[in-house]
């Protein structure tokens, strides 16, 4: 049986999963990552294989990260061991860790030992892979070998953290992501022939997350500096098959661009502060400018076809919403990102992103508690599940934003309370959710990863970190120097925070409570939800990873009429045994029919 890494949280049995929505012939797994390495222990050389004569098979390719559709062809790329990279790079968890499901070697990996200049946080990096999937022939073709034919192109791919972004226009598919330094790499393919067109490094940018096509042009959102943490830009592609890496800058933002979509004749962009900058900002005495917080930005009106957005529009973008309009604690607000957004039924929909334990880390840095009870209070009161919004009439007097899923009150720290000792107090968000609680009622839903409209419905792909909770909490406790007993509290903090929200907490008391009866048991696996109209709450399509509870998130979605193609995130790199009673790790490509959801 599975040794569940989340303490009291229980994995669904195969029968339970099959009975859930989405558990039948819809969805269909089209492709999945295969084991690509043999593992013989932390810090040990990797045996030859697979197949592995010694050690065990390991699947490093964790995320189907960036994906785009050109006709009946999907072009996509992967990211390897992304949970290790996030834990190390964002939270500073660099102590090697292993359990039944995954291993993070960090500085003990063979890659780190062979490259002493590589930070230990990136020791689990592996070269991403590039693929094309023909949806008509239902055939997967790996394109990585085309890049290997050129040493400069291969070096760029080896130095790419992962293929985080993908888009296509004019017969060219562009796939790329952040490099190991503070730059990005892009790779181009001919969408008609599948031929590789070359690669390019862009030293002026540090991150790229998404592309979108808007009224006859392709646009991309990027960030500047390490992890994109300095500022953001919107780029318009001005290239061709003979010159695939030509861009014009058409937008400048105070924070890096995350997702992009077209709504009401404009481009809307969600933003995400960079992790390095957040720690510095949260520890600084100066308040964070609202423009630097995670926000929604709106472009000038698009002009169909040519010329579209031009360099003349670079400073004409307008901020129309930011997270402090909801989040009452400014340090916690610094930890928010914004993720997927989509236009549906005359509204723009969007949602928040919360790296597990990031808000806690920021708060413990800014306001170090005096004792273990203070640590417990900080951890619990900084937990946030995703909140979901929609709005219309942006930029005018009739702008209206609705909170669909969220909270009427959240804990906020008052440093002046108790004669300067500080205290937590439940504080109004100024809003009442129309449909339900944060996380669609699940306190472990932490990313609104992607939104897409298919078959007249709005689909929302999320991440659920409950399966990571126990081991992740142990790593975080160790990195923060917390007592050994604090790890269990970290793992169960979202449940305790949800329990506290179920009952009133006087404003002069710390909002801490034991588990409250009646809370639903968390279910492993990322959730896929659907809004069938603007008048009804969302419905669950799958709350167990769309057929594999090790899939902790729906990383991206691409639409083809009523077909919805899902790129799944699954970093369980040691789960490779097809004969046991546990599903396998590694990315998955899944097709669903929106009409049957």
XYZ file of C-alpha atoms in Angstrom:
597
model
C 0.000 0.000 0.000
C 0.962 3.607 -0.536
C 2.850 5.221 2.307
C 0.960 8.504 2.189
C 3.297 11.491 2.651
C 0.551 13.688 4.058
C 0.076 12.200 7.490
C -3.597 11.809 8.252
C -4.639 12.578 4.681
C -5.717 9.436 2.836
C -5.261 8.562 -0.827
C -8.364 7.425 -2.720
C -8.603 3.761 -3.611
C -8.836 2.783 -7.261
C -12.555 2.158 -6.863
C -13.166 5.530 -5.265
C -11.313 7.299 -8.039
C -13.196 5.473 -10.816
C -16.512 6.620 -9.335
C -15.591 10.285 -9.438
C -16.566 12.647 -12.281
C -14.084 12.313 -15.120
C -13.131 8.778 -14.119
C -14.651 6.988 -17.158
C -13.623 6.930 -20.828
C -13.604 10.711 -20.787
C -10.717 11.589 -20.074
C -8.226 9.750 -22.303
C -4.483 9.670 -21.576
C -2.736 10.258 -24.907
C 0.896 10.286 -23.764
C 2.935 10.046 -20.583
C 6.514 10.564 -19.442
C 8.644 7.426 -19.350
C 11.478 6.672 -16.900
C 14.665 8.354 -18.119
C 17.263 7.673 -15.406
C 18.348 5.065 -12.878
C 18.693 6.051 -9.233
C 20.864 4.258 -6.672
C 20.726 6.625 -3.714
C 21.248 10.291 -2.889
C 24.660 11.437 -4.061
C 25.422 8.176 -5.852
C 26.369 7.852 -9.530
C 23.440 7.016 -11.794
C 23.576 3.430 -13.107
C 23.113 2.854 -16.812
C 19.600 2.576 -18.176
C 16.678 2.369 -18.036
C 16.075 -0.487 -18.031
C 18.008 -0.460 -14.789
C 20.219 -3.427 -13.947
C 20.860 -1.777 -10.575
C 19.090 0.917 -8.638
C 15.531 1.832 -9.570
C 13.928 3.589 -12.516
C 13.322 7.311 -12.109
C 11.158 9.677 -14.198
C 12.549 13.197 -14.079
C 10.230 14.866 -16.601
C 7.508 16.110 -14.258
C 5.480 18.839 -15.969
C 3.946 19.092 -19.397
C 4.674 22.765 -18.950
C 4.145 24.806 -22.139
C 1.770 23.679 -24.917
C 0.259 25.207 -28.061
C -2.036 23.897 -30.808
C -1.469 24.527 -34.510
C -4.250 22.801 -36.455
C -4.144 19.113 -35.581
C -0.666 19.355 -34.046
C 0.215 20.035 -30.432
C 3.708 21.330 -29.729
C 4.797 21.097 -26.118
C 7.780 20.956 -23.811
C 8.490 19.655 -20.339
C 10.039 20.609 -17.038
C 11.997 18.178 -14.861
C 11.726 17.796 -11.063
C 9.952 21.141 -10.817
C 8.888 20.555 -7.210
C 12.563 20.292 -6.211
C 13.460 23.440 -8.157
C 10.588 25.400 -6.606
C 11.310 24.167 -3.102
C 15.006 24.973 -3.449
C 14.921 28.178 -5.441
C 11.858 29.823 -3.874
C 11.909 28.554 -0.286
C 15.567 27.693 0.269
C 14.919 24.004 1.030
C 18.273 22.574 -0.012
C 18.708 19.568 2.266
C 18.474 16.338 0.230
C 15.201 14.510 0.839
C 13.786 11.169 -0.206
C 10.544 9.281 0.398
C 8.538 6.609 -1.397
C 7.325 9.063 -4.031
C 10.136 11.446 -4.931
C 13.719 12.420 -4.282
C 15.353 15.857 -4.329
C 19.143 15.576 -4.269
C 19.955 19.290 -4.514
C 23.717 19.860 -4.121
C 24.366 16.116 -3.740
C 23.247 15.337 -7.299
C 25.764 14.236 -9.893
C 24.863 17.296 -11.979
C 25.733 19.651 -9.115
C 28.959 17.790 -8.358
C 30.011 17.984 -12.009
C 29.121 21.702 -12.169
C 30.315 23.381 -8.950
C 29.140 26.757 -10.226
C 25.543 25.508 -10.245
C 23.549 26.511 -7.117
C 22.528 23.529 -5.020
C 18.897 24.576 -5.423
C 19.199 23.622 -9.108
C 20.937 20.287 -8.564
C 17.846 18.364 -9.696
C 17.690 20.163 -13.024
C 17.544 17.951 -16.094
C 17.335 18.995 -19.728
C 13.706 19.509 -20.803
C 12.221 17.548 -23.696
C 10.364 18.816 -26.782
C 7.445 17.014 -28.451
C 4.826 17.172 -31.184
C 1.547 15.269 -30.905
C -0.629 14.698 -33.990
C -4.211 14.677 -32.701
C -5.590 13.134 -35.894
C -3.098 10.285 -36.148
C -2.813 10.118 -32.318
C 0.957 9.929 -32.641
C 3.626 11.396 -30.368
C 6.938 12.484 -31.902
C 9.846 13.654 -29.771
C 11.612 16.669 -31.269
C 14.518 16.848 -28.820
C 16.887 15.041 -31.185
C 16.441 17.796 -33.792
C 17.939 20.215 -31.293
C 20.828 17.839 -30.546
C 22.053 18.188 -34.121
C 23.466 21.634 -33.324
C 25.799 22.097 -30.350
C 24.774 25.715 -29.658
C 21.086 24.738 -29.735
C 21.741 21.720 -27.528
C 23.664 23.866 -25.050
C 20.706 26.236 -24.851
C 18.282 23.386 -24.214
C 20.567 21.921 -21.565
C 20.653 25.324 -19.885
C 16.866 25.805 -19.925
C 15.078 25.212 -16.616
C 11.977 24.048 -18.474
C 9.732 24.796 -21.430
C 7.356 27.007 -19.531
C 5.716 28.877 -22.428
C 4.455 27.928 -25.884
C 2.617 29.772 -28.641
C 2.264 29.733 -32.406
C 1.414 32.044 -35.280
C 2.293 32.395 -38.948
C 3.430 28.794 -39.268
C 5.909 29.031 -36.375
C 5.644 27.410 -32.939
C 7.743 29.021 -30.221
C 8.610 27.064 -27.066
C 10.772 28.413 -24.311
C 11.452 29.120 -20.693
C 13.870 30.561 -18.166
C 17.534 29.622 -18.413
C 19.692 28.622 -15.458
C 20.958 32.195 -15.261
C 18.843 35.334 -15.585
C 17.897 34.914 -19.246
C 15.385 32.988 -21.361
C 15.790 30.568 -24.279
C 13.327 30.122 -27.149
C 13.118 27.243 -29.649
C 11.212 27.494 -32.946
C 9.499 24.844 -35.089
C 7.728 24.937 -38.453
C 4.122 24.005 -37.651
C 3.517 22.785 -41.227
C 6.457 20.397 -41.488
C 7.560 19.921 -37.871
C 11.081 21.045 -38.809
C 13.310 22.697 -36.213
C 13.993 26.356 -37.096
C 16.618 27.154 -34.456
C 16.935 28.702 -31.004
C 17.844 32.032 -29.463
C 18.913 33.271 -26.045
C 17.409 36.547 -24.812
C 19.689 37.997 -22.129
C 17.394 40.980 -21.504
C 14.625 38.800 -20.004
C 14.632 36.418 -17.027
C 11.334 34.553 -17.338
C 8.567 33.771 -19.815
C 5.280 32.106 -18.885
C 2.628 32.417 -21.624
C 1.723 33.492 -25.156
C -1.638 34.506 -26.605
C -2.993 35.315 -30.060
C -5.041 38.507 -30.159
C -6.760 39.817 -33.293
C -4.156 38.760 -35.805
C -0.955 38.888 -33.761
C 1.004 36.780 -31.256
C 1.951 38.291 -27.895
C 4.114 37.016 -25.037
C 4.507 38.000 -21.390
C 8.013 38.110 -19.891
C 9.853 39.139 -16.747
C 13.208 40.847 -16.246
C 15.903 39.756 -13.783
C 16.258 36.611 -11.705
C 12.993 34.666 -11.951
C 11.511 37.740 -13.652
C 11.444 39.589 -10.332
C 12.449 43.095 -11.443
C 9.631 44.075 -13.828
C 7.608 42.751 -16.745
C 7.000 43.353 -20.428
C 4.531 42.347 -23.106
C 6.132 41.490 -26.443
C 4.573 41.282 -29.890
C 6.013 38.693 -32.257
C 7.127 40.310 -35.522
C 8.924 37.260 -36.907
C 8.511 34.706 -39.675
C 9.763 31.228 -40.567
C 12.988 32.778 -41.852
C 13.347 35.072 -38.820
C 11.458 33.398 -35.968
C 12.911 35.371 -33.054
C 11.884 38.945 -33.849
C 9.819 40.793 -31.230
C 8.696 44.330 -30.480
C 8.097 45.553 -26.941
C 4.519 46.815 -26.603
C 4.025 46.899 -22.835
C 5.986 47.621 -19.659
C 4.673 46.463 -16.274
C 6.010 46.850 -12.706
C 5.948 43.046 -12.202
C 6.490 40.120 -14.542
C 3.663 39.073 -16.841
C 2.112 35.695 -16.031
C -0.903 34.728 -18.162
C -2.506 36.709 -20.999
C -5.931 36.624 -22.629
C -8.163 38.716 -24.887
C -11.276 40.310 -23.391
C -13.527 43.115 -24.600
C -11.152 44.102 -27.404
C -8.052 44.362 -25.204
C -5.293 42.137 -23.825
C -5.456 41.480 -20.090
C -2.384 40.272 -18.202
C -1.994 38.770 -14.738
C 1.293 39.451 -12.945
C 3.515 37.685 -10.442
C 6.248 39.272 -8.281
C 9.630 37.537 -8.473
C 10.679 35.458 -5.472
C 13.973 37.217 -4.823
C 12.320 40.621 -4.772
C 9.506 39.452 -2.524
C 11.820 38.465 0.329
C 13.578 41.826 0.152
C 10.294 43.726 -0.031
C 8.648 41.835 2.810
C 11.635 42.450 5.098
C 11.808 46.141 4.200
C 10.096 48.829 6.250
C 8.805 50.626 3.164
C 5.308 49.612 2.028
C 5.087 47.750 -1.254
C 3.704 49.936 -4.057
C 0.334 48.473 -5.115
C 1.559 48.333 -8.707
C 4.274 45.832 -7.682
C 1.798 43.430 -6.099
C 0.178 40.704 -8.169
C -2.290 42.533 -10.386
C -4.480 42.513 -13.475
C -3.385 44.915 -16.212
C -5.289 46.044 -19.301
C -3.861 47.059 -22.675
C -5.073 49.893 -24.872
C -7.860 48.959 -27.282
C -6.627 46.525 -29.917
C -6.859 47.474 -33.559
C -7.796 44.379 -35.555
C -5.061 43.035 -37.790
C -2.386 45.606 -38.487
C -1.018 47.379 -36.639
C -2.267 45.845 -33.358
C -0.298 46.933 -30.287
C 2.862 48.815 -31.174
C 5.833 50.253 -29.268
C 3.781 53.439 -28.905
C 1.591 51.495 -26.440
C 4.462 50.451 -24.186
C 3.485 52.770 -21.304
C -0.268 52.884 -21.956
C -1.296 49.833 -19.912
C -3.669 50.315 -16.982
C -3.759 48.457 -13.686
C -7.394 47.470 -13.007
C -7.078 45.245 -9.912
C -4.463 44.178 -7.346
C -4.427 41.715 -4.473
C -4.524 44.188 -1.579
C -8.091 44.930 -2.712
C -8.817 41.560 -1.064
C -5.901 40.479 1.147
C -5.734 42.516 4.417
C -2.221 41.413 5.462
C 0.378 43.253 3.407
C 3.172 40.716 3.963
C 0.911 37.886 2.853
C -0.164 40.036 -0.102
C 3.480 40.119 -1.198
C 3.404 36.330 -1.533
C 0.446 36.228 -3.937
C 0.785 35.565 -7.625
C -1.957 35.603 -10.211
C -2.391 32.735 -12.637
C -4.913 31.760 -15.294
C -7.446 34.193 -16.668
C -10.069 33.898 -19.402
C -12.948 35.782 -21.026
C -16.298 34.057 -20.524
C -19.887 35.266 -20.852
C -18.952 38.949 -20.981
C -16.737 38.728 -17.875
C -13.013 38.393 -17.302
C -12.296 35.567 -14.836
C -9.032 35.134 -12.908
C -7.589 33.443 -9.835
C -4.702 33.604 -7.376
C -1.533 31.529 -6.881
C 0.095 30.595 -3.564
C 3.414 28.749 -3.351
C 3.031 26.456 -0.313
C 4.645 27.945 2.814
C 5.854 31.034 0.942
C 3.634 33.456 2.881
C 4.675 31.785 6.142
C 8.350 32.135 5.247
C 7.914 35.825 4.411
C 6.044 36.539 7.637
C 8.494 34.641 9.823
C 11.266 36.701 8.219
C 9.497 40.017 8.703
C 8.058 39.404 12.192
C 10.016 36.591 13.956
C 7.792 35.079 16.695
C 9.048 34.912 20.256
C 8.116 31.285 20.894
C 6.758 28.086 19.375
C 3.142 29.156 19.873
C 3.910 32.304 17.921
C 5.386 30.212 15.121
C 2.271 28.062 15.070
C 0.057 31.134 14.904
C 2.086 32.670 12.075
C 2.058 29.495 10.002
C -1.659 28.956 10.407
C -2.698 32.562 9.856
C -0.681 32.930 6.659
C -2.324 30.006 4.853
C -4.315 30.984 1.775
C -6.172 28.825 -0.724
C -6.993 30.222 -4.147
C -9.590 32.945 -4.540
C -11.532 33.337 -7.799
C -12.819 36.588 -9.294
C -14.611 37.979 -12.303
C -15.069 41.510 -13.530
C -16.290 43.738 -16.328
C -16.377 47.406 -17.307
C -12.669 47.730 -16.546
C -11.137 51.172 -16.415
C -14.435 53.011 -16.269
C -16.874 54.262 -13.661
C -18.915 51.078 -14.004
C -16.048 48.692 -13.324
C -17.336 45.854 -11.200
C -15.353 42.972 -9.672
C -17.079 40.006 -8.024
C -15.436 37.624 -5.571
C -16.739 34.191 -6.570
C -14.775 31.992 -4.143
C -12.936 33.430 -1.158
C -13.422 34.731 2.375
C -15.241 37.588 4.061
C -12.499 37.744 6.711
C -8.839 36.767 6.805
C -6.210 36.934 9.566
C -3.984 40.012 9.443
C -1.025 40.925 11.640
C -1.180 44.200 13.557
C 2.405 45.008 14.623
C 1.217 47.858 16.881
C -1.126 45.691 18.964
C -0.212 44.551 22.498
C 1.984 47.603 23.095
C 4.055 46.870 20.025
C 4.301 43.109 20.524
C 1.829 42.562 17.693
C -1.179 40.280 17.323
C -3.234 38.490 14.722
C -6.842 39.535 14.208
C -9.555 38.491 11.813
C -9.984 41.367 9.372
C -12.630 42.036 6.768
C -11.728 41.568 3.111
C -14.537 43.959 2.262
C -16.189 41.317 0.098
C -18.592 38.412 0.309
C -18.054 35.484 -2.075
C -20.962 34.772 -4.403
C -20.493 31.011 -4.519
C -18.272 29.594 -1.817
C -15.098 29.377 0.213
C -11.504 29.800 -0.886
C -10.098 26.901 -2.876
C -13.585 25.955 -4.065
C -13.915 24.665 -0.500
C -10.585 22.772 -0.502
C -7.938 24.475 1.694
C -5.097 22.719 -0.200
C -5.938 24.168 -3.629
C -3.096 26.642 -4.027
C -2.709 27.444 -7.762
C -5.217 28.676 -10.305
C -2.939 27.342 -13.006
C -4.979 27.786 -16.171
C -8.417 28.766 -17.450
C -9.845 27.879 -20.867
C -13.212 28.038 -22.637
C -14.316 24.901 -24.499
C -17.772 23.816 -25.629
C -19.301 26.989 -24.217
C -17.969 26.271 -20.704
C -15.175 27.797 -18.629
C -12.719 25.217 -17.268
C -10.391 25.983 -14.355
C -7.280 23.869 -13.778
C -5.759 23.967 -10.293
C -2.971 22.533 -8.162
C -3.596 20.641 -4.902
C -0.563 20.350 -2.615
C -2.054 17.984 -0.013
C -0.055 15.020 -1.326
C 3.173 16.966 -0.747
C 2.175 18.319 2.623
C 3.978 16.077 5.118
C 7.353 15.830 3.380
C 7.259 19.400 2.150
C 6.485 20.636 5.656
C 9.432 18.682 7.084
C 11.792 20.284 4.553
C 10.403 23.755 5.247
C 10.632 23.326 9.024
C 14.263 22.257 8.722
C 15.161 25.145 6.406
C 13.568 27.660 8.794
C 15.260 26.167 11.848
C 11.919 25.321 13.448
C 11.524 22.657 16.157
C 11.137 19.116 14.839
C 7.557 18.958 16.091
C 6.564 21.945 13.968
C 6.471 19.933 10.736
C 3.135 18.270 11.501
C 1.622 21.659 12.229
C 2.926 22.971 8.903
C 1.413 20.048 7.015
C -1.994 20.467 8.633
C -1.973 24.271 8.750
C -4.418 24.690 5.815
C -6.928 22.434 7.594
C -6.485 24.306 10.868
C -6.846 27.660 9.105
C -10.057 26.478 7.439
C -11.345 25.232 10.788
C -10.640 28.593 12.425
C -12.562 30.334 9.649
C -15.607 28.189 10.469
C -16.165 29.922 13.782
C -15.896 33.560 14.891
C -12.613 34.661 16.433
C -12.648 37.797 18.616
C -10.535 40.572 17.131
C -8.265 40.671 20.194
C -7.383 36.966 20.014
C -5.014 34.948 17.898
C -6.967 33.110 15.218
C -5.756 29.621 16.143
C -7.993 26.568 16.457
C -7.761 22.802 16.478
C -9.243 20.800 13.632
C -12.971 21.455 13.435
C -15.385 18.550 12.832
C -17.274 18.739 9.580
C -14.475 19.872 7.289
C -14.265 17.729 4.151
C -11.315 15.364 3.923
C -8.757 16.547 1.362
C -8.458 14.444 -1.780
C -5.119 13.951 -3.471
C -4.697 15.182 -7.032
C -5.263 18.512 -8.760
C -8.840 19.611 -9.348
C -10.463 20.428 -12.677
C -13.606 22.523 -12.329
C -16.097 23.976 -14.790
C -18.421 26.975 -14.898
C -21.284 26.054 -17.196
C -22.676 29.593 -17.141
C -22.147 32.946 -15.443
C -25.191 32.336 -13.261
C -24.117 29.134 -11.544
C -21.268 28.043 -9.252
C -18.502 25.820 -10.558
C -18.864 22.054 -10.713
C -16.151 19.498 -10.052
C -15.048 17.600 -13.158
C -12.322 15.746 -11.261
C -10.882 16.272 -7.795
C -8.335 13.436 -7.995
C -5.876 14.462 -10.698
C -8.072 13.603 -13.723
C -7.552 9.859 -13.303
C -4.201 9.816 -11.457
C -4.030 11.203 -7.925
C -0.264 11.696 -8.296
C -1.094 14.417 -10.849
C -1.081 17.271 -8.368
C -2.130 19.861 -10.911
C -3.627 20.726 -14.294
C -0.692 22.803 -15.519
C -2.092 23.965 -18.842
C -5.008 23.554 -21.219
C -5.351 23.880 -25.000
C -8.720 23.938 -26.774
C -9.781 22.456 -30.115
C -13.523 23.022 -30.483
C -15.123 20.870 -27.827
C -11.899 18.965 -27.157
C -9.798 20.060 -24.208
C -6.153 18.957 -24.027
C -4.674 18.957 -20.525
C -1.004 19.078 -19.631
C -0.560 17.559 -16.179
C 2.021 18.189 -13.454
C 3.276 15.084 -11.634
C 6.744 15.227 -9.984
C 6.611 11.826 -8.267
C 9.908 10.784 -9.819
C 10.314 7.489 -7.922
C 6.840 6.159 -8.752
C 7.738 4.081 -11.806
C 6.573 0.553 -10.988
C 3.580 -0.368 -13.199
C 3.003 -3.581 -11.197
C 2.210 -2.018 -7.812
C -1.072 -0.469 -6.653
C 0.173 3.124 -7.021
C -0.106 5.151 -10.244
C 3.050 6.314 -12.007
C 4.801 9.653 -11.828
C 5.690 12.003 -14.679
C 3.743 14.338 -16.956
C 0.609 13.272 -18.816
C -1.185 14.565 -21.898
C -4.939 14.064 -21.507
C -7.831 14.712 -23.872
C -11.341 15.452 -22.617
C -14.584 16.241 -24.398
C -16.117 19.380 -22.902
C -19.656 18.321 -23.755
C -19.328 15.233 -21.583
C -18.050 17.075 -18.524
